[in-house]
């Protein structure tokens, strides 16, 4: 990995840790942004982390751009030496796959899709070599996912699958974006899954929907009263497939203010994960008492 630095106007520096997403690149980016925050560099006004990169906003009246760049480069060696482990949380997220609402939406936009005669799940299953949609859905929820970034729209998590690279699901975005996507749609683009936190335009394939709110600017949701955004980078997600009855039950609990996501605290060690991916995933799922 060779880090690339570039200026964005007079007030930003963009740092690209790697050209492709990997957990190694994420951990280096995380370590560097943590180091920037802990260093209290004069003039830094905002730190914006992404999947394998980050951007720093600074006040050029307080620190010269070249001096800001030098400070960041000094922190890179510190980040490379940092331990690649963290205490985080694994969260069970219920998903109603093949639901009627995303199905109705995706059928309205088939002219913008690679496969106008099928559905998003049928297309994703076929290009990933699965014989059936059910097999693809199982591959999507069988192993945990790592939240590598939160953003694009408020509260939207990008999730990276915790499996060997050759087993990762890959699905391109729509040929042309939709003008509508249901709120809480579970989407997919490239190698990333996501949850659309609000209704709006979108280009990711649509696989299902969750009844679990992840963004609440009014902070009325029981588990979002402390902060309006649920996810943060480093969280781990285990999708839990549900049917319509379970979806409706959870939705009623959310509306009544009694629903609480299933969460467990876990240790994630990147070196241990790389040595034994299957064993690490089994321990993560065990923390939630799921198979």
mmCIF file of C-alpha atoms in Angstrom:
data_model
loop_
_atom_site.group_PDB
_atom_site.id
_atom_site.type_symbol
_atom_site.label_atom_id
_atom_site.label_comp_id
_atom_site.label_asym_id
_atom_site.label_seq_id
_atom_site.Cartn_x
_atom_site.Cartn_y
_atom_site.Cartn_z
ATOM 1 C CA UNK A 1 0.000 0.000 0.000
ATOM 2 C CA UNK A 2 1.380 3.383 -0.974
ATOM 3 C CA UNK A 3 -0.425 6.350 0.566
ATOM 4 C CA UNK A 4 -1.241 9.235 -1.780
ATOM 5 C CA UNK A 5 -1.759 12.799 -0.577
ATOM 6 C CA UNK A 6 -3.471 15.511 -2.610
ATOM 7 C CA UNK A 7 -4.728 19.015 -1.908
ATOM 8 C CA UNK A 8 -8.386 19.876 -2.318
ATOM 9 C CA UNK A 9 -8.400 23.647 -2.745
ATOM 10 C CA UNK A 10 -6.903 25.700 0.086
ATOM 11 C CA UNK A 11 -8.672 23.975 2.996
ATOM 12 C CA UNK A 12 -8.560 20.217 2.405
ATOM 13 C CA UNK A 13 -6.069 17.389 2.111
ATOM 14 C CA UNK A 14 -7.282 14.061 0.731
ATOM 15 C CA UNK A 15 -5.366 10.970 1.858
ATOM 16 C CA UNK A 16 -5.826 7.783 -0.181
ATOM 17 C CA UNK A 17 -4.459 4.829 1.782
ATOM 18 C CA UNK A 18 -5.065 2.323 -1.021
ATOM 19 C CA UNK A 19 -6.771 2.236 -4.419
ATOM 20 C CA UNK A 20 -8.919 -0.729 -3.394
ATOM 21 C CA UNK A 21 -10.866 -1.498 -0.262
ATOM 22 C CA UNK A 22 -9.330 -3.902 2.251
ATOM 23 C CA UNK A 23 -9.433 -4.275 6.006
ATOM 24 C CA UNK A 24 -5.718 -3.450 6.118
ATOM 25 C CA UNK A 25 -6.393 -0.152 4.341
ATOM 26 C CA UNK A 26 -9.327 0.565 6.648
ATOM 27 C CA UNK A 27 -7.283 -0.017 9.801
ATOM 28 C CA UNK A 28 -4.473 2.199 8.552
ATOM 29 C CA UNK A 29 -6.965 4.956 7.675
ATOM 30 C CA UNK A 30 -8.620 4.569 11.079
ATOM 31 C CA UNK A 31 -5.271 4.728 12.875
ATOM 32 C CA UNK A 32 -4.265 7.869 10.969
ATOM 33 C CA UNK A 33 -7.542 9.683 11.644
ATOM 34 C CA UNK A 34 -7.336 8.718 15.321
ATOM 35 C CA UNK A 35 -3.765 10.039 15.402
ATOM 36 C CA UNK A 36 -4.852 13.323 13.792
ATOM 37 C CA UNK A 37 -7.570 13.728 16.401
ATOM 38 C CA UNK A 38 -5.282 12.834 19.314
ATOM 39 C CA UNK A 39 -2.519 15.154 18.080
ATOM 40 C CA UNK A 40 -4.746 18.240 18.279
ATOM 41 C CA UNK A 41 -3.030 19.799 15.274
ATOM 42 C CA UNK A 42 -3.723 23.508 15.284
ATOM 43 C CA UNK A 43 -6.071 24.522 12.494
ATOM 44 C CA UNK A 44 -7.769 21.159 11.909
ATOM 45 C CA UNK A 45 -11.519 21.757 11.776
ATOM 46 C CA UNK A 46 -12.894 18.458 10.469
ATOM 47 C CA UNK A 47 -11.816 14.830 9.984
ATOM 48 C CA UNK A 48 -13.840 12.816 7.477
ATOM 49 C CA UNK A 49 -12.981 9.062 7.305
ATOM 50 C CA UNK A 50 -13.981 6.867 4.362
ATOM 51 C CA UNK A 51 -13.507 3.227 3.304
ATOM 52 C CA UNK A 52 -9.809 3.303 2.437
ATOM 53 C CA UNK A 53 -9.140 7.026 2.631
ATOM 54 C CA UNK A 54 -9.925 10.156 4.595
ATOM 55 C CA UNK A 55 -10.058 13.918 4.191
ATOM 56 C CA UNK A 56 -8.862 16.622 6.528
ATOM 57 C CA UNK A 57 -10.323 20.122 6.551
ATOM 58 C CA UNK A 58 -8.145 22.848 8.057
ATOM 59 C CA UNK A 59 -7.927 26.612 8.411
ATOM 60 C CA UNK A 60 -5.061 27.860 6.184
ATOM 61 C CA UNK A 61 -4.889 31.036 8.273
ATOM 62 C CA UNK A 62 -3.811 28.900 11.229
ATOM 63 C CA UNK A 63 -1.610 26.338 9.488
ATOM 64 C CA UNK A 64 0.023 26.467 6.060
ATOM 65 C CA UNK A 65 -1.133 23.670 3.703
ATOM 66 C CA UNK A 66 2.438 22.382 3.314
ATOM 67 C CA UNK A 67 2.828 22.247 7.095
ATOM 68 C CA UNK A 68 -0.473 20.362 7.388
ATOM 69 C CA UNK A 69 0.756 17.880 4.795
ATOM 70 C CA UNK A 70 4.019 17.399 6.696
ATOM 71 C CA UNK A 71 2.111 16.725 9.929
ATOM 72 C CA UNK A 72 -0.007 14.060 8.244
ATOM 73 C CA UNK A 73 3.012 12.332 6.728
ATOM 74 C CA UNK A 74 4.664 12.186 10.148
ATOM 75 C CA UNK A 75 1.619 10.417 11.532
ATOM 76 C CA UNK A 76 1.662 7.760 8.800
ATOM 77 C CA UNK A 77 4.534 5.799 10.357
ATOM 78 C CA UNK A 78 2.700 5.852 13.686
ATOM 79 C CA UNK A 79 -0.402 4.443 12.015
ATOM 80 C CA UNK A 80 1.524 1.640 10.307
ATOM 81 C CA UNK A 81 2.906 0.517 13.655
ATOM 82 C CA UNK A 82 -0.455 0.645 15.435
ATOM 83 C CA UNK A 83 -2.093 -2.581 16.575
ATOM 84 C CA UNK A 84 -4.771 -3.783 14.199
ATOM 85 C CA UNK A 85 -7.322 -4.642 16.828
ATOM 86 C CA UNK A 86 -10.316 -2.969 18.383
ATOM 87 C CA UNK A 87 -13.067 -3.422 20.894
ATOM 88 C CA UNK A 88 -16.282 -2.988 18.964
ATOM 89 C CA UNK A 89 -19.842 -4.282 18.804
ATOM 90 C CA UNK A 90 -21.616 -6.835 16.643
ATOM 91 C CA UNK A 91 -25.219 -5.986 15.803
ATOM 92 C CA UNK A 92 -27.943 -8.247 14.484
ATOM 93 C CA UNK A 93 -29.885 -6.439 11.758
ATOM 94 C CA UNK A 94 -33.175 -8.047 10.654
ATOM 95 C CA UNK A 95 -33.756 -8.107 6.893
ATOM 96 C CA UNK A 96 -36.929 -8.944 5.009
ATOM 97 C CA UNK A 97 -35.403 -10.136 1.728
ATOM 98 C CA UNK A 98 -37.469 -9.994 -1.465
ATOM 99 C CA UNK A 99 -39.989 -7.711 0.217
ATOM 100 C CA UNK A 100 -42.932 -6.199 -1.719
ATOM 101 C CA UNK A 101 -41.841 -2.542 -1.335
ATOM 102 C CA UNK A 102 -38.370 -2.734 -2.874
ATOM 103 C CA UNK A 103 -39.766 -5.171 -5.457
ATOM 104 C CA UNK A 104 -42.403 -2.639 -6.534
ATOM 105 C CA UNK A 105 -39.752 0.064 -6.733
ATOM 106 C CA UNK A 106 -37.196 -1.924 -8.699
ATOM 107 C CA UNK A 107 -39.845 -2.986 -11.218
ATOM 108 C CA UNK A 108 -40.567 0.707 -11.904
ATOM 109 C CA UNK A 109 -36.955 1.270 -12.943
ATOM 110 C CA UNK A 110 -36.096 -1.794 -15.068
ATOM 111 C CA UNK A 111 -35.127 0.374 -18.048
ATOM 112 C CA UNK A 112 -32.223 1.667 -15.955
ATOM 113 C CA UNK A 113 -30.998 -1.818 -15.045
ATOM 114 C CA UNK A 114 -28.554 -4.274 -16.642
ATOM 115 C CA UNK A 115 -31.288 -6.937 -16.659
ATOM 116 C CA UNK A 116 -34.634 -5.312 -17.528
ATOM 117 C CA UNK A 117 -36.416 -8.684 -17.611
ATOM 118 C CA UNK A 118 -35.440 -9.864 -14.127
ATOM 119 C CA UNK A 119 -35.122 -8.571 -10.582
ATOM 120 C CA UNK A 120 -32.106 -7.210 -8.732
ATOM 121 C CA UNK A 121 -31.749 -10.428 -6.698
ATOM 122 C CA UNK A 122 -32.055 -12.635 -9.787
ATOM 123 C CA UNK A 123 -29.375 -10.592 -11.554
ATOM 124 C CA UNK A 124 -27.067 -10.623 -8.504
ATOM 125 C CA UNK A 125 -27.471 -14.376 -8.054
ATOM 126 C CA UNK A 126 -26.719 -15.102 -11.706
ATOM 127 C CA UNK A 127 -23.580 -12.987 -12.074
ATOM 128 C CA UNK A 128 -22.177 -14.370 -8.815
ATOM 129 C CA UNK A 129 -22.616 -17.959 -9.987
ATOM 130 C CA UNK A 130 -25.543 -19.040 -7.807
ATOM 131 C CA UNK A 131 -28.255 -21.327 -9.154
ATOM 132 C CA UNK A 132 -31.041 -19.721 -7.120
ATOM 133 C CA UNK A 133 -31.917 -16.449 -5.423
ATOM 134 C CA UNK A 134 -32.192 -18.293 -2.098
ATOM 135 C CA UNK A 135 -28.569 -19.432 -2.401
ATOM 136 C CA UNK A 136 -27.467 -15.868 -3.027
ATOM 137 C CA UNK A 137 -29.492 -14.558 -0.078
ATOM 138 C CA UNK A 138 -27.866 -17.174 2.160
ATOM 139 C CA UNK A 139 -24.407 -16.064 0.988
ATOM 140 C CA UNK A 140 -25.364 -12.463 1.796
ATOM 141 C CA UNK A 141 -26.406 -13.139 5.389
ATOM 142 C CA UNK A 142 -24.243 -16.138 6.334
ATOM 143 C CA UNK A 143 -21.169 -14.191 7.470
ATOM 144 C CA UNK A 144 -20.664 -10.881 9.299
ATOM 145 C CA UNK A 145 -20.009 -7.521 7.644
ATOM 146 C CA UNK A 146 -17.705 -4.710 8.744
ATOM 147 C CA UNK A 147 -18.899 -1.091 8.771
ATOM 148 C CA UNK A 148 -16.051 0.714 7.037
ATOM 149 C CA UNK A 149 -17.703 4.109 6.552
ATOM 150 C CA UNK A 150 -20.832 6.047 7.473
ATOM 151 C CA UNK A 151 -21.967 8.794 5.141
ATOM 152 C CA UNK A 152 -23.042 9.754 1.610
ATOM 153 C CA UNK A 153 -26.402 10.527 3.197
ATOM 154 C CA UNK A 154 -26.835 10.903 6.943
ATOM 155 C CA UNK A 155 -26.393 7.643 8.827
ATOM 156 C CA UNK A 156 -25.904 5.365 5.791
ATOM 157 C CA UNK A 157 -23.390 2.570 6.568
ATOM 158 C CA UNK A 158 -21.107 0.986 3.974
ATOM 159 C CA UNK A 159 -20.514 -2.660 4.866
ATOM 160 C CA UNK A 160 -17.636 -4.874 3.751
ATOM 161 C CA UNK A 161 -18.076 -8.653 3.870
ATOM 162 C CA UNK A 162 -15.807 -10.571 6.258
ATOM 163 C CA UNK A 163 -14.858 -13.429 3.937
ATOM 164 C CA UNK A 164 -11.920 -14.317 1.711
ATOM 165 C CA UNK A 165 -11.615 -11.904 -1.203
ATOM 166 C CA UNK A 166 -12.449 -14.588 -3.763
ATOM 167 C CA UNK A 167 -15.733 -15.303 -1.931
ATOM 168 C CA UNK A 168 -16.896 -11.701 -1.757
ATOM 169 C CA UNK A 169 -20.113 -10.906 -3.552
ATOM 170 C CA UNK A 170 -19.817 -8.268 -6.271
ATOM 171 C CA UNK A 171 -22.678 -6.548 -8.048
ATOM 172 C CA UNK A 172 -22.475 -3.343 -10.125
ATOM 173 C CA UNK A 173 -24.751 -0.392 -9.523
ATOM 174 C CA UNK A 174 -27.683 0.369 -11.827
ATOM 175 C CA UNK A 175 -26.765 1.653 -15.289
ATOM 176 C CA UNK A 176 -28.632 4.856 -14.368
ATOM 177 C CA UNK A 177 -29.655 5.768 -10.813
ATOM 178 C CA UNK A 178 -33.250 5.493 -9.666
ATOM 179 C CA UNK A 179 -35.153 8.554 -8.504
ATOM 180 C CA UNK A 180 -36.677 6.553 -5.650
ATOM 181 C CA UNK A 181 -35.484 4.064 -3.035
ATOM 182 C CA UNK A 182 -37.566 3.027 -0.010
ATOM 183 C CA UNK A 183 -36.281 4.050 3.400
ATOM 184 C CA UNK A 184 -34.225 1.291 5.101
ATOM 185 C CA UNK A 185 -33.590 -0.602 1.861
ATOM 186 C CA UNK A 186 -30.692 -3.054 2.067
ATOM 187 C CA UNK A 187 -28.696 -2.277 -1.056
ATOM 188 C CA UNK A 188 -25.570 -3.477 -2.832
ATOM 189 C CA UNK A 189 -23.017 -1.826 -5.101
ATOM 190 C CA UNK A 190 -19.549 -3.061 -6.034
ATOM 191 C CA UNK A 191 -18.337 -5.022 -3.008
ATOM 192 C CA UNK A 192 -20.366 -3.000 -0.482
ATOM 193 C CA UNK A 193 -23.713 -3.630 1.117
ATOM 194 C CA UNK A 194 -25.546 -0.690 2.674
ATOM 195 C CA UNK A 195 -28.739 0.428 4.356
ATOM 196 C CA UNK A 196 -30.482 3.462 2.881
ATOM 197 C CA UNK A 197 -31.171 5.543 5.976
ATOM 198 C CA UNK A 198 -33.731 7.763 4.230
ATOM 199 C CA UNK A 199 -35.951 7.550 1.160
ATOM 200 C CA UNK A 200 -34.428 9.048 -1.967
ATOM 201 C CA UNK A 201 -32.526 8.473 -5.181
ATOM 202 C CA UNK A 202 -30.090 5.593 -5.438
ATOM 203 C CA UNK A 203 -28.138 3.339 -7.738
ATOM 204 C CA UNK A 204 -27.425 0.278 -5.587
ATOM 205 C CA UNK A 205 -29.177 -3.033 -6.242
ATOM 206 C CA UNK A 206 -32.090 -3.610 -3.833
ATOM 207 C CA UNK A 207 -32.225 -6.911 -1.960
ATOM 208 C CA UNK A 208 -34.628 -6.274 0.912
ATOM 209 C CA UNK A 209 -35.634 -3.947 3.714
ATOM 210 C CA UNK A 210 -35.082 -3.733 7.470
ATOM 211 C CA UNK A 211 -37.666 -2.577 10.021
ATOM 212 C CA UNK A 212 -34.845 -1.250 12.224
ATOM 213 C CA UNK A 213 -34.358 2.561 12.003
ATOM 214 C CA UNK A 214 -30.712 3.645 11.790
ATOM 215 C CA UNK A 215 -31.133 7.428 11.571
ATOM 216 C CA UNK A 216 -33.539 9.609 13.544
ATOM 217 C CA UNK A 217 -32.927 13.381 13.510
ATOM 218 C CA UNK A 218 -35.773 13.838 16.009
ATOM 219 C CA UNK A 219 -34.237 11.189 18.286
ATOM 220 C CA UNK A 220 -37.584 9.656 19.190
ATOM 221 C CA UNK A 221 -36.445 6.076 18.496
ATOM 222 C CA UNK A 222 -35.716 4.296 21.794
ATOM 223 C CA UNK A 223 -32.093 3.379 20.993
ATOM 224 C CA UNK A 224 -31.290 6.649 19.153
ATOM 225 C CA UNK A 225 -32.041 9.091 21.970
ATOM 226 C CA UNK A 226 -28.340 9.684 22.695
ATOM 227 C CA UNK A 227 -27.284 10.149 19.063
ATOM 228 C CA UNK A 228 -29.336 10.347 15.876
ATOM 229 C CA UNK A 229 -26.972 8.091 13.856
ATOM 230 C CA UNK A 230 -26.839 4.431 14.876
ATOM 231 C CA UNK A 231 -23.760 3.063 13.082
ATOM 232 C CA UNK A 232 -20.114 4.043 13.396
ATOM 233 C CA UNK A 233 -17.007 2.775 11.548
ATOM 234 C CA UNK A 234 -15.749 -0.447 13.085
ATOM 235 C CA UNK A 235 -19.188 -1.837 13.896
ATOM 236 C CA UNK A 236 -19.845 -5.410 12.751
ATOM 237 C CA UNK A 237 -23.220 -6.439 11.325
ATOM 238 C CA UNK A 238 -24.850 -9.878 11.136
ATOM 239 C CA UNK A 239 -27.886 -9.855 8.841
ATOM 240 C CA UNK A 240 -30.816 -11.897 10.172
ATOM 241 C CA UNK A 241 -33.369 -12.969 7.519
ATOM 242 C CA UNK A 242 -36.980 -12.500 8.612
ATOM 243 C CA UNK A 243 -40.430 -12.973 7.068
ATOM 244 C CA UNK A 244 -43.375 -10.573 6.796
ATOM 245 C CA UNK A 245 -44.832 -11.615 10.157
ATOM 246 C CA UNK A 246 -41.569 -10.905 11.951
ATOM 247 C CA UNK A 247 -41.127 -7.655 10.018
ATOM 248 C CA UNK A 248 -44.557 -6.435 11.149
ATOM 249 C CA UNK A 249 -43.873 -7.493 14.748
ATOM 250 C CA UNK A 250 -40.582 -5.578 14.915
ATOM 251 C CA UNK A 251 -42.166 -2.547 13.251
ATOM 252 C CA UNK A 252 -44.829 -2.444 15.976
ATOM 253 C CA UNK A 253 -42.126 -2.614 18.659
ATOM 254 C CA UNK A 254 -40.237 0.232 16.992
ATOM 255 C CA UNK A 255 -43.397 2.353 16.890
ATOM 256 C CA UNK A 256 -44.134 1.516 20.549
ATOM 257 C CA UNK A 257 -40.584 2.476 21.580
ATOM 258 C CA UNK A 258 -39.805 -0.996 22.946
ATOM 259 C CA UNK A 259 -37.540 -2.414 20.225
ATOM 260 C CA UNK A 260 -33.869 -2.828 21.099
ATOM 261 C CA UNK A 261 -31.336 -4.162 18.562
ATOM 262 C CA UNK A 262 -29.456 -7.291 19.550
ATOM 263 C CA UNK A 263 -25.905 -6.132 20.308
ATOM 264 C CA UNK A 264 -22.821 -7.750 21.840
ATOM 265 C CA UNK A 265 -19.365 -6.360 22.599
ATOM 266 C CA UNK A 266 -16.560 -8.181 20.775
ATOM 267 C CA UNK A 267 -12.822 -7.953 20.159
ATOM 268 C CA UNK A 268 -11.752 -7.816 16.522
ATOM 269 C CA UNK A 269 -8.119 -8.625 15.730
ATOM 270 C CA UNK A 270 -7.209 -8.247 12.067
ATOM 271 C CA UNK A 271 -4.167 -10.550 12.248
ATOM 272 C CA UNK A 272 -6.228 -13.260 13.931
ATOM 273 C CA UNK A 273 -8.968 -12.782 11.333
ATOM 274 C CA UNK A 274 -6.535 -13.142 8.429
ATOM 275 C CA UNK A 275 -5.113 -16.342 9.953
ATOM 276 C CA UNK A 276 -8.507 -17.954 10.593
ATOM 277 C CA UNK A 277 -11.419 -16.199 8.881
ATOM 278 C CA UNK A 278 -13.939 -18.993 9.451
ATOM 279 C CA UNK A 279 -12.990 -19.355 13.123
ATOM 280 C CA UNK A 280 -13.128 -15.609 13.736
ATOM 281 C CA UNK A 281 -16.554 -15.329 12.128
ATOM 282 C CA UNK A 282 -17.835 -18.246 14.205
ATOM 283 C CA UNK A 283 -16.745 -16.478 17.398
ATOM 284 C CA UNK A 284 -18.362 -13.222 16.264
ATOM 285 C CA UNK A 285 -21.666 -14.947 15.561
ATOM 286 C CA UNK A 286 -21.405 -16.891 18.812
ATOM 287 C CA UNK A 287 -21.371 -13.556 20.659
ATOM 288 C CA UNK A 288 -24.924 -13.032 19.356
ATOM 289 C CA UNK A 289 -25.810 -16.684 19.930
ATOM 290 C CA UNK A 290 -26.627 -17.166 16.254
ATOM 291 C CA UNK A 291 -25.571 -19.769 13.735
#
